[in-house]
Tab-separated table of C-alpha atoms and ligand atoms in Angstrom:
chain	number	residue	atom	x	y	z
A	268	MET	CA	-8.071	16.152	-1.400
A	269	LYS	CA	-8.015	19.762	-2.607
A	270	LEU	CA	-5.205	22.290	-2.779
A	271	ASN	CA	-5.871	26.025	-2.581
A	272	ILE	CA	-2.922	28.361	-3.216
A	273	GLN	CA	-4.916	31.621	-3.435
A	274	ALA	CA	-3.659	32.990	-0.127
A	275	ALA	CA	-0.055	32.543	-1.249
A	276	LEU	CA	-0.370	34.184	-4.651
A	277	GLN	CA	-0.612	37.729	-3.299
A	278	PHE	CA	2.959	37.350	-2.022
A	279	LEU	CA	4.299	36.443	-5.455
A	280	ALA	CA	4.681	38.188	-8.783
A	281	GLU	CA	1.541	37.798	-10.870
A	282	ASP	CA	3.171	35.382	-13.302
A	283	ALA	CA	5.375	33.552	-10.767
A	284	ILE	CA	3.463	30.269	-10.853
A	285	GLU	CA	2.920	30.340	-14.596
A	286	LYS	CA	6.624	30.974	-15.157
A	287	MET	CA	7.511	27.796	-13.285
A	288	GLN	CA	5.420	25.593	-15.515
A	289	PRO	CA	8.244	24.538	-17.910
A	290	ALA	CA	10.548	23.626	-15.013
A	291	VAL	CA	7.769	21.646	-13.323
A	292	ALA	CA	6.955	19.832	-16.568
A	293	ASN	CA	10.634	19.023	-16.974
A	294	ALA	CA	10.873	17.695	-13.396
A	295	MET	CA	7.794	15.521	-13.933
A	296	GLN	CA	9.176	14.197	-17.182
A	297	GLN	CA	12.487	13.369	-15.502
A	298	LEU	CA	10.617	11.457	-12.795
A	299	GLU	CA	8.517	9.599	-15.327
A	300	GLU	CA	11.445	8.758	-17.617
A	301	ALA	CA	13.782	8.053	-14.693
A	302	THR	CA	16.401	10.485	-15.950
A	303	CYS	CA	16.684	12.591	-12.774
A	304	PRO	CA	19.376	12.402	-10.088
A	305	GLY	CA	18.549	9.520	-7.753
A	306	ASN	CA	16.728	7.704	-10.555
A	307	ASP	CA	17.454	4.330	-8.945
A	308	PHE	CA	15.050	5.313	-6.118
A	309	LEU	CA	11.864	5.947	-8.067
A	310	GLY	CA	10.046	2.756	-7.098
A	311	TRP	CA	7.546	4.769	-5.036
A	312	LEU	CA	6.250	6.650	-8.088
A	313	HIS	CA	3.855	3.946	-9.267
A	314	LEU	CA	3.581	1.887	-6.093
A	315	PRO	CA	-0.147	2.503	-5.593
A	316	SER	CA	-1.058	1.265	-9.079
A	317	SER	CA	1.478	-1.551	-9.176
A	318	THR	CA	1.176	-3.179	-5.741
A	319	PRO	CA	-0.011	-6.713	-6.471
A	320	ASP	CA	-3.121	-7.952	-4.730
A	321	SER	CA	-1.158	-11.054	-3.669
A	322	LEU	CA	1.152	-8.826	-1.577
A	323	VAL	CA	-1.808	-7.015	0.005
A	324	GLN	CA	-3.414	-10.363	0.883
A	325	ASP	CA	-0.132	-11.671	2.311
A	326	ILE	CA	0.167	-8.554	4.496
A	327	LYS	CA	-3.431	-8.945	5.677
A	328	ALA	CA	-2.920	-12.628	6.490
A	329	THR	CA	0.269	-11.860	8.441
A	330	ALA	CA	-1.507	-9.061	10.297
A	331	ALA	CA	-4.306	-11.485	11.174
A	332	VAL	CA	-1.796	-13.879	12.773
A	333	LEU	CA	-0.185	-11.091	14.795
A	334	ARG	CA	-3.562	-9.677	15.837
A	335	GLU	CA	-4.686	-13.130	16.940
A	336	GLN	CA	-1.546	-13.960	18.876
A	337	CYS	CA	-0.572	-10.601	20.401
A	338	ASP	CA	-2.026	-8.060	22.800
A	339	ALA	CA	0.758	-5.641	21.909
A	340	ILE	CA	2.829	-5.297	18.756
A	341	VAL	CA	6.045	-3.303	18.827
A	342	VAL	CA	7.007	-1.646	15.564
A	343	ALA	CA	10.798	-1.320	15.749
A	344	GLY	CA	12.095	1.184	13.209
A	345	ILE	CA	13.336	4.743	12.803
A	346	GLY	CA	12.844	7.547	10.259
A	347	GLY	CA	11.190	6.257	7.140
A	348	SER	CA	10.937	2.842	8.755
A	349	TYR	CA	8.303	4.024	11.229
A	350	LEU	CA	7.014	7.567	10.696
A	351	GLY	CA	4.547	6.758	7.907
A	352	ALA	CA	2.943	3.876	9.799
A	353	ARG	CA	2.693	5.962	12.961
A	354	ALA	CA	1.251	8.927	11.057
A	355	VAL	CA	-1.550	6.809	9.578
A	356	ILE	CA	-2.286	4.778	12.709
A	357	GLU	CA	-2.497	7.856	14.948
A	358	ALA	CA	-4.592	9.759	12.392
A	359	LEU	CA	-7.137	6.925	12.316
A	360	ASP	CA	-7.071	5.810	15.913
A	361	ASP	CA	-9.162	7.054	18.829
A	362	ASN	CA	-7.240	9.869	20.570
A	363	PHE	CA	-7.484	7.917	23.827
A	364	SER	CA	-7.125	4.367	22.539
A	365	TRP	CA	-4.270	3.755	24.960
A	366	LEU	CA	-6.676	4.272	27.873
A	367	LYS	CA	-9.579	2.281	26.460
A	368	GLU	CA	-10.385	-1.396	26.153
A	369	SER	CA	-10.036	-2.508	22.538
A	370	LYS	CA	-10.261	-5.631	20.452
A	371	ASN	CA	-7.171	-4.391	18.628
A	372	PRO	CA	-3.662	-5.105	19.850
A	373	ARG	CA	-1.838	-2.057	21.171
A	374	ILE	CA	0.657	-0.786	18.611
A	375	LEU	CA	3.830	0.552	20.215
A	376	PHE	CA	6.766	2.241	18.538
A	377	ALA	CA	10.390	1.706	19.499
A	378	GLY	CA	13.779	1.497	17.845
A	379	ASN	CA	13.515	5.226	17.133
A	380	ASN	CA	15.708	6.433	19.999
A	381	ILE	CA	18.521	5.160	22.241
A	382	SER	CA	17.023	6.131	25.573
A	383	GLU	CA	17.792	3.679	28.349
A	384	ASP	CA	14.714	4.834	30.265
A	385	TYR	CA	12.437	4.462	27.234
A	386	LEU	CA	13.629	0.923	26.560
A	387	SER	CA	13.540	-0.089	30.219
A	388	GLU	CA	10.005	1.250	30.616
A	389	LEU	CA	8.936	-0.493	27.411
A	390	ILE	CA	10.333	-3.763	28.707
A	391	ASP	CA	8.478	-3.230	32.005
A	392	TYR	CA	5.244	-2.811	30.064
A	393	LEU	CA	5.845	-5.843	27.837
A	394	SER	CA	6.896	-8.136	30.669
A	395	GLY	CA	4.271	-10.815	31.114
A	396	ARG	CA	2.303	-9.666	28.046
A	397	ARG	CA	1.653	-11.499	24.802
A	398	PHE	CA	3.620	-9.278	22.476
A	399	GLY	CA	5.049	-9.498	18.977
A	400	VAL	CA	7.557	-7.439	17.016
A	401	ILE	CA	7.687	-6.015	13.510
A	402	ASN	CA	11.371	-5.301	12.944
A	403	ILE	CA	11.721	-2.756	10.146
A	404	SER	CA	15.055	-1.694	8.705
A	405	LYS	CA	15.959	-1.402	5.051
A	406	SER	CA	19.698	-1.469	5.715
A	407	GLY	CA	19.175	-3.979	8.506
A	408	THR	CA	21.976	-2.355	10.464
A	409	THR	CA	20.533	0.826	11.984
A	410	THR	CA	21.836	1.058	15.552
A	411	GLU	CA	18.708	2.420	17.255
A	412	THR	CA	16.530	-0.311	15.768
A	413	ALA	CA	19.104	-3.090	16.127
A	414	ILE	CA	19.659	-2.495	19.861
A	415	THR	CA	15.902	-2.414	20.447
A	416	PHE	CA	15.341	-5.567	18.440
A	417	ARG	CA	18.060	-7.436	20.312
A	418	LEU	CA	16.305	-6.626	23.607
A	419	LEU	CA	12.805	-7.424	22.332
A	420	LYS	CA	13.779	-10.663	20.617
A	421	ARG	CA	15.318	-11.939	23.842
A	422	LEU	CA	12.284	-10.938	25.937
A	423	CYS	CA	9.825	-12.411	23.470
A	424	GLU	CA	11.696	-15.716	23.298
A	425	GLU	CA	12.010	-15.878	27.089
A	426	GLN	CA	8.314	-15.224	27.603
A	427	ARG	CA	6.759	-17.151	24.742
A	428	GLY	CA	9.417	-19.705	23.787
A	429	LYS	CA	11.353	-19.734	20.536
A	430	ASP	CA	8.611	-21.515	18.588
A	431	VAL	CA	5.897	-18.941	19.290
A	432	ALA	CA	8.395	-16.079	19.032
A	433	LYS	CA	9.137	-17.237	15.507
A	434	ASP	CA	5.464	-16.732	14.616
A	435	VAL	CA	5.055	-13.316	16.195
A	436	ILE	CA	8.268	-11.698	14.980
A	437	VAL	CA	8.161	-10.364	11.440
A	438	ALA	CA	11.039	-8.677	9.625
A	439	ILE	CA	10.687	-6.071	6.899
A	440	THR	CA	14.067	-5.524	5.332
A	441	ASP	CA	16.274	-5.886	2.266
A	442	ALA	CA	15.861	-9.027	0.160
A	443	GLN	CA	19.428	-10.119	0.798
A	444	LYS	CA	21.667	-7.816	2.809
A	445	GLY	CA	21.914	-6.696	6.400
A	446	ALA	CA	21.802	-8.156	9.885
A	447	ALA	CA	17.989	-8.037	10.048
A	448	ARG	CA	17.851	-10.281	6.965
A	449	THR	CA	20.506	-12.663	8.351
A	450	THR	CA	18.659	-13.009	11.664
A	451	ALA	CA	15.256	-13.425	10.021
A	452	ASP	CA	16.539	-16.156	7.686
A	453	LYS	CA	18.335	-17.990	10.484
A	454	GLU	CA	15.352	-17.832	12.867
A	455	GLY	CA	12.749	-18.535	10.182
A	456	TYR	CA	10.728	-15.334	10.640
A	457	LYS	CA	8.095	-14.277	8.198
A	458	THR	CA	9.658	-11.504	6.103
A	459	PHE	CA	8.612	-8.787	3.691
A	460	VAL	CA	11.008	-7.050	1.345
A	461	ILE	CA	11.556	-3.299	1.116
A	462	PRO	CA	12.118	-2.826	-2.605
A	463	ASP	CA	15.649	-1.703	-3.486
A	464	ASN	CA	14.299	1.251	-5.427
A	465	VAL	CA	12.154	2.690	-2.619
A	466	GLY	CA	13.906	4.887	-0.050
A	467	GLY	CA	12.807	4.810	3.601
A	468	ARG	CA	10.875	8.084	3.597
A	469	PHE	CA	8.938	7.030	0.491
A	470	SER	CA	8.141	3.560	1.830
A	471	VAL	CA	4.854	3.993	3.729
A	472	LEU	CA	2.883	2.318	0.930
A	473	THR	CA	5.139	-0.768	1.005
A	474	PRO	CA	4.902	-3.414	3.767
A	475	VAL	CA	6.873	-0.939	5.938
A	476	GLY	CA	3.688	1.041	6.456
A	477	LEU	CA	1.043	-1.406	5.345
A	478	LEU	CA	1.781	-4.218	7.819
A	479	PRO	CA	1.694	-2.084	10.999
A	480	ILE	CA	-1.409	-0.269	9.699
A	481	ALA	CA	-3.153	-3.585	8.999
A	482	CYS	CA	-2.111	-4.868	12.447
A	483	ALA	CA	-3.787	-1.822	13.986
A	484	GLY	CA	-7.033	-2.907	12.302
A	485	PHE	CA	-7.173	-0.371	9.463
A	486	ASP	CA	-8.087	-0.891	5.833
A	487	ILE	CA	-4.924	-0.928	3.717
A	488	GLU	CA	-6.879	-1.520	0.521
A	489	ALA	CA	-8.736	1.778	0.993
A	490	LEU	CA	-5.421	3.494	1.763
A	491	LEU	CA	-3.944	2.188	-1.498
A	492	GLN	CA	-7.113	3.100	-3.381
A	493	GLY	CA	-6.825	6.723	-2.221
A	494	ALA	CA	-3.149	6.770	-3.186
A	495	ARG	CA	-3.953	5.236	-6.570
A	496	GLU	CA	-6.496	7.945	-7.336
A	497	MET	CA	-3.968	10.615	-6.357
A	498	GLU	CA	-1.377	8.928	-8.585
A	499	GLU	CA	-3.822	9.535	-11.452
A	500	ALA	CA	-4.681	13.073	-10.325
A	501	THR	CA	-0.996	14.059	-10.258
A	502	ALA	CA	0.156	12.246	-13.413
A	503	SER	CA	2.273	14.180	-15.896
A	504	ASP	CA	-0.555	14.373	-18.446
A	505	VAL	CA	-2.849	16.226	-15.996
A	506	PRO	CA	-2.847	19.946	-16.914
A	507	TYR	CA	-0.515	22.046	-14.754
A	508	ASN	CA	-3.272	24.200	-13.271
A	509	GLU	CA	-5.282	21.151	-12.262
A	510	ASN	CA	-2.389	19.115	-10.900
A	511	PRO	CA	-2.121	19.601	-7.107
A	512	ALA	CA	1.377	18.106	-6.788
A	513	ALA	CA	2.708	20.328	-9.581
A	514	LEU	CA	1.095	23.444	-8.101
A	515	TYR	CA	2.217	22.743	-4.539
A	516	ALA	CA	5.805	22.118	-5.676
A	517	ALA	CA	5.760	25.263	-7.840
A	518	THR	CA	4.252	27.498	-5.147
A	519	ARG	CA	6.592	26.450	-2.365
A	520	ASN	CA	9.629	26.902	-4.634
A	521	ALA	CA	8.427	30.318	-5.806
A	522	LEU	CA	7.983	31.328	-2.154
A	523	TYR	CA	11.433	29.961	-1.294
A	524	ALA	CA	12.989	31.992	-4.099
A	525	SER	CA	11.247	35.077	-2.702
A	526	GLY	CA	12.934	34.610	0.697
A	527	LYS	CA	10.455	32.378	2.518
A	528	LYS	CA	12.925	29.822	3.856
A	529	ILE	CA	10.709	27.989	6.354
A	530	GLU	CA	7.504	26.078	5.682
A	531	LEU	CA	5.218	25.410	8.621
A	532	LEU	CA	2.845	22.495	8.249
A	533	ALA	CA	-0.137	23.201	10.476
A	534	ASN	CA	-3.027	20.965	11.467
A	535	TYR	CA	-6.121	21.551	13.571
A	536	GLN	CA	-6.499	17.914	14.654
A	537	PRO	CA	-4.213	16.424	17.328
A	538	LYS	CA	-4.432	13.107	15.484
A	539	LEU	CA	-2.354	14.618	12.687
A	540	HIS	CA	0.692	15.296	14.857
A	541	PHE	CA	2.624	12.394	13.370
A	542	MET	CA	1.530	13.297	9.850
A	543	ASN	CA	3.502	16.473	10.472
A	544	GLU	CA	6.472	14.406	11.639
A	545	TRP	CA	6.304	12.161	8.571
A	546	TRP	CA	6.058	15.205	6.286
A	547	LYS	CA	9.040	16.879	7.979
A	548	GLN	CA	11.201	13.829	7.338
A	549	LEU	CA	9.969	13.495	3.759
A	550	TYR	CA	10.771	17.083	2.843
A	551	GLY	CA	13.722	17.649	5.179
A	552	GLU	CA	15.716	14.617	4.051
A	553	SER	CA	14.752	15.091	0.428
A	554	GLU	CA	15.554	18.788	0.075
A	555	GLY	CA	17.990	19.834	2.791
A	556	LYS	CA	21.278	19.375	0.958
A	557	ASP	CA	23.897	21.197	-1.097
A	558	LEU	CA	23.436	24.086	1.371
A	559	LYS	CA	19.856	24.577	0.153
A	560	GLY	CA	16.318	23.650	1.038
A	561	ILE	CA	13.170	24.950	2.722
A	562	PHE	CA	13.313	24.150	6.446
A	563	PRO	CA	10.212	22.044	7.203
A	564	ALA	CA	8.697	22.873	10.563
A	565	SER	CA	5.292	22.079	12.023
A	566	VAL	CA	2.671	23.134	14.529
A	567	ASP	CA	-0.395	21.509	16.042
A	568	LEU	CA	-3.144	24.134	16.233
A	569	THR	CA	-4.830	25.668	17.976
A	570	THR	CA	-2.573	24.263	20.742
A	571	ASP	CA	0.602	25.887	19.455
A	572	LEU	CA	-1.054	29.258	18.848
A	573	HIS	CA	-0.468	29.618	22.577
A	574	SER	CA	3.243	28.917	22.221
A	575	MET	CA	4.382	29.575	18.645
A	576	GLY	CA	1.515	31.864	17.622
A	577	GLN	CA	3.367	35.058	18.548
A	578	TRP	CA	6.398	34.125	16.425
A	579	ILE	CA	4.275	33.105	13.471
A	580	GLN	CA	2.284	36.348	13.616
A	581	GLU	CA	5.100	38.816	14.217
A	582	GLY	CA	8.494	37.106	14.027
A	583	GLU	CA	10.965	37.250	11.139
A	584	ARG	CA	9.014	37.172	7.863
A	585	THR	CA	10.798	34.169	6.393
A	586	ILE	CA	7.965	31.657	6.772
A	587	PHE	CA	4.989	30.398	4.862
A	588	GLU	CA	2.318	28.062	6.115
A	589	THR	CA	0.582	25.013	4.687
A	590	VAL	CA	-2.572	24.060	6.561
A	591	ILE	CA	-4.039	20.562	6.475
A	592	SER	CA	-7.747	21.015	7.024
A	593	VAL	CA	-10.090	18.118	7.757
A	594	GLU	CA	-13.526	19.100	6.486
A	595	ASN	CA	-15.696	16.747	8.559
A	596	PRO	CA	-15.127	15.333	12.030
A	597	ALA	CA	-16.148	11.721	12.664
A	598	ARG	CA	-18.073	12.595	15.822
A	599	LYS	CA	-20.706	15.137	16.764
A	600	LEU	CA	-20.575	17.346	19.866
A	601	THR	CA	-22.143	20.727	20.530
A	602	VAL	CA	-21.455	23.428	23.096
A	603	PRO	CA	-24.178	23.136	25.766
A	604	ALA	CA	-26.293	26.114	26.842
A	605	ASP	CA	-25.917	27.125	30.471
A	606	ASP	CA	-28.521	29.090	32.426
A	607	GLU	CA	-25.949	30.935	34.496
A	608	ASN	CA	-23.559	31.591	31.611
A	609	LEU	CA	-20.777	32.296	34.118
A	610	ASP	CA	-18.142	31.618	31.470
A	611	GLY	CA	-19.865	33.878	28.935
A	612	LEU	CA	-19.944	31.109	26.351
A	613	ASN	CA	-23.679	31.101	25.614
A	614	PHE	CA	-22.986	32.841	22.293
A	615	LEU	CA	-21.624	29.446	21.220
A	616	ALA	CA	-24.471	27.367	22.652
A	617	GLY	CA	-25.733	24.791	20.179
A	618	LYS	CA	-22.749	25.193	17.860
A	619	ARG	CA	-20.681	22.183	16.840
A	620	ILE	CA	-17.208	22.134	18.419
A	621	ASP	CA	-15.923	21.704	14.883
A	622	GLU	CA	-17.518	24.982	13.838
A	623	VAL	CA	-15.555	26.740	16.556
A	624	ASN	CA	-12.410	24.938	15.365
A	625	LYS	CA	-13.096	25.907	11.737
A	626	MET	CA	-13.572	29.563	12.664
A	627	ALA	CA	-10.312	29.423	14.621
A	628	GLU	CA	-8.671	27.935	11.523
A	629	LEU	CA	-10.098	30.558	9.171
A	630	GLY	CA	-9.421	33.419	11.567
A	631	THR	CA	-5.851	32.250	12.033
A	632	ARG	CA	-5.214	31.876	8.316
A	633	LEU	CA	-6.495	35.404	7.709
A	634	ALA	CA	-4.424	36.785	10.585
A	635	HIS	CA	-1.297	35.031	9.329
A	636	VAL	CA	-1.793	36.329	5.794
A	637	ASP	CA	-2.319	39.830	7.228
A	638	GLY	CA	0.889	39.330	9.200
A	639	GLY	CA	2.865	38.511	6.041
A	640	VAL	CA	2.704	34.710	6.089
A	641	PRO	CA	1.670	33.219	2.729
A	642	ASN	CA	-0.843	30.438	3.166
A	643	LEU	CA	-1.545	27.214	1.300
A	644	LEU	CA	-4.534	25.054	2.140
A	645	VAL	CA	-4.710	21.292	1.742
A	646	SER	CA	-8.215	20.032	2.536
A	647	ILE	CA	-9.321	16.469	2.992
A	648	GLU	CA	-12.900	15.390	3.450
A	649	LYS	CA	-12.354	13.313	6.588
A	650	LEU	CA	-9.789	11.275	8.436
A	651	ASP	CA	-10.118	7.857	6.864
A	652	GLU	CA	-7.842	5.475	5.040
A	653	TYR	CA	-8.878	6.625	1.577
A	654	ASN	CA	-8.233	10.328	2.260
A	655	LEU	CA	-4.942	9.618	4.014
A	656	GLY	CA	-3.815	7.546	1.028
A	657	GLN	CA	-4.505	10.553	-1.180
A	658	LEU	CA	-2.679	12.912	1.152
A	659	ILE	CA	0.383	10.677	1.387
A	660	TYR	CA	0.799	10.223	-2.336
A	661	PHE	CA	0.155	13.923	-2.966
A	662	PHE	CA	2.980	14.921	-0.623
A	663	GLU	CA	5.334	12.257	-2.039
A	664	LYS	CA	4.787	13.262	-5.646
A	665	ALA	CA	5.085	16.961	-4.852
A	666	CYS	CA	8.274	16.263	-2.908
A	667	GLY	CA	9.920	14.529	-5.875
A	668	ILE	CA	9.008	17.430	-8.173
A	669	SER	CA	9.984	20.049	-5.603
A	670	GLY	CA	13.432	18.571	-4.961
A	671	LEU	CA	14.161	18.525	-8.676
A	672	LEU	CA	13.008	22.163	-8.997
A	673	LEU	CA	15.532	22.957	-6.290
A	674	ALA	CA	18.184	21.098	-8.329
A	675	VAL	CA	19.103	18.575	-5.635
A	676	ASN	CA	18.916	14.790	-5.629
A	677	PRO	CA	15.700	14.340	-3.611
A	678	PHE	CA	16.267	10.637	-3.080
A	679	ASN	CA	19.535	10.409	-1.176
A	680	GLN	CA	20.477	11.415	2.375
A	681	PRO	CA	24.295	11.529	2.560
A	682	GLY	CA	24.212	13.922	5.515
A	683	VAL	CA	22.595	11.331	7.783
A	684	GLU	CA	25.875	9.373	7.878
A	685	ALA	CA	27.882	12.113	9.630
A	686	TYR	CA	26.571	11.488	13.157
A	687	LYS	CA	26.787	7.738	12.691
A	688	ARG	CA	30.516	7.870	11.814
A	689	ASN	CA	31.269	9.906	14.943
A	690	MET	CA	29.084	7.722	17.164
A	691	PHE	CA	30.679	4.514	15.878
A	692	ALA	CA	34.165	5.981	16.313
A	693	LEU	CA	33.328	7.075	19.867
A	694	LEU	CA	31.876	3.654	20.705
A	695	GLY	CA	34.869	1.810	19.203
A	696	LYS	CA	32.952	-0.058	16.510
A	697	PRO	CA	35.285	-2.371	14.562
A	698	GLY	CA	36.293	-0.715	11.283
A	699	TYR	CA	36.250	2.808	12.749
A	700	GLU	CA	39.718	2.738	14.378
A	701	ALA	CA	41.122	5.615	12.281
A	702	GLU	CA	38.123	7.879	12.958
A	703	SER	CA	38.328	6.877	16.608
A	704	GLU	CA	41.876	8.239	16.964
A	705	ALA	CA	40.976	11.444	15.120
A	706	ILE	CA	37.893	12.066	17.219
A	707	LYS	CA	39.760	11.478	20.491
A	708	GLU	CA	42.163	14.248	19.442
A	709	ARG	CA	39.244	16.616	18.765
A	710	ILE	CA	37.521	16.108	22.107
A	711	LYS	CA	40.672	16.264	24.275
B	927	PA5	O1	14.394	7.864	4.700
B	927	PA5	C1	15.368	7.214	4.994
B	927	PA5	O2	16.021	6.579	4.146
B	927	PA5	C2	15.829	7.105	6.430
B	927	PA5	O3	15.079	7.908	7.267
B	927	PA5	C3	15.708	5.673	6.919
B	927	PA5	O4	14.368	5.254	6.801
B	927	PA5	C4	16.179	5.539	8.359
B	927	PA5	O5	17.467	6.048	8.493
B	927	PA5	C5	16.138	4.103	8.802
B	927	PA5	O6	16.964	3.327	7.994
B	927	PA5	P1	16.793	1.761	7.932
B	927	PA5	O7	15.447	1.450	7.409
B	927	PA5	O8	17.897	1.314	7.016
B	927	PA5	O9	16.980	1.242	9.331
């Protein structure tokens, strides 16, 4: 993975990045010495280098059982309990896997919404199929996931009997607390623990991400290897100018201070759509607090050049863009020559489709810079487990540094509770009687 900040520097004072070096060094030291706000949630920092092989083997063995016994596996989880797994699986999977025959079980995602239609249609699909469930919730009490799990547990037991259901339902949750833990212990499910000191959005390299990714047939050891190498490449003893996490955190904060309040993460591969979603949660929940924080937005290009392109080029100049570029496609396809050339495309004949995509990427970056949008480039060699492991750890490390530069606690998410309190009060959840009365007054 390489970071190039050249096309952002022209928007900043000449010494802007250099000036941030002491603050970045201080943030990295605070992370390393666990003296920063949220220091009880730093378990992610050395996960790649400290994950024991026994845990990796246990995850692989559990995945093998699920793969053997299931044609579909539903990953029930929301936010940090599903986005990382989905980002990696979709980045590695065939774009059309859902339409093709495969030796792999189909991985489905649920528990991330409360749509009656979504759940009903999921149940329709699962009815009569050999399916299993990975129930992921650190708190073990998240409503979206809990409702979904209640429905899926019942269906699985009805279809496969309690004995088989016990083997194809796995829980990933807290070691002791929460309803997911209570149910798993009572029913005898296989469980994995989400470490206390790893928050949801930093948990993709724990069983939360690793088990679904292994179930989909991908190599979690290579993923961890990539992350491990990025852990080394972003360590606090790596010189500032060579440390991609330090430079990314510094550049985005310098841009923010100069009035660029929105960061657009852009990709040129549809498979990276959920990487954008994962990144938005990581940065949005980590930095959007105390009335501060870059707003993380995203686009899939070139698709969205035909919807958001106008705004990016000529709208309010409060944005900067970070492009994830994949250097090499996995497949080879060229534009065919055509004798009639009715579409006028013969100037492209014989060119790789990826060359056209790369020229679109380069042309767009230049146009955006010309239009006043600073540009950062994150390049990875190809879409494989190793490169994705690097990318994930890079963004995590930079996020920790960046949040501390912004002087917020990057590891909490107090604002997420606000909607839950209102929803529970409106639904009459026991314990919310006082809020219930107050809210009824407000909506009269
Ligand atoms: O990053 C976070 O902490 C959140 O997005 C959580 O992952 C999300 O709210 C789900 O919580 P839980 O895993 O407790 O169900």
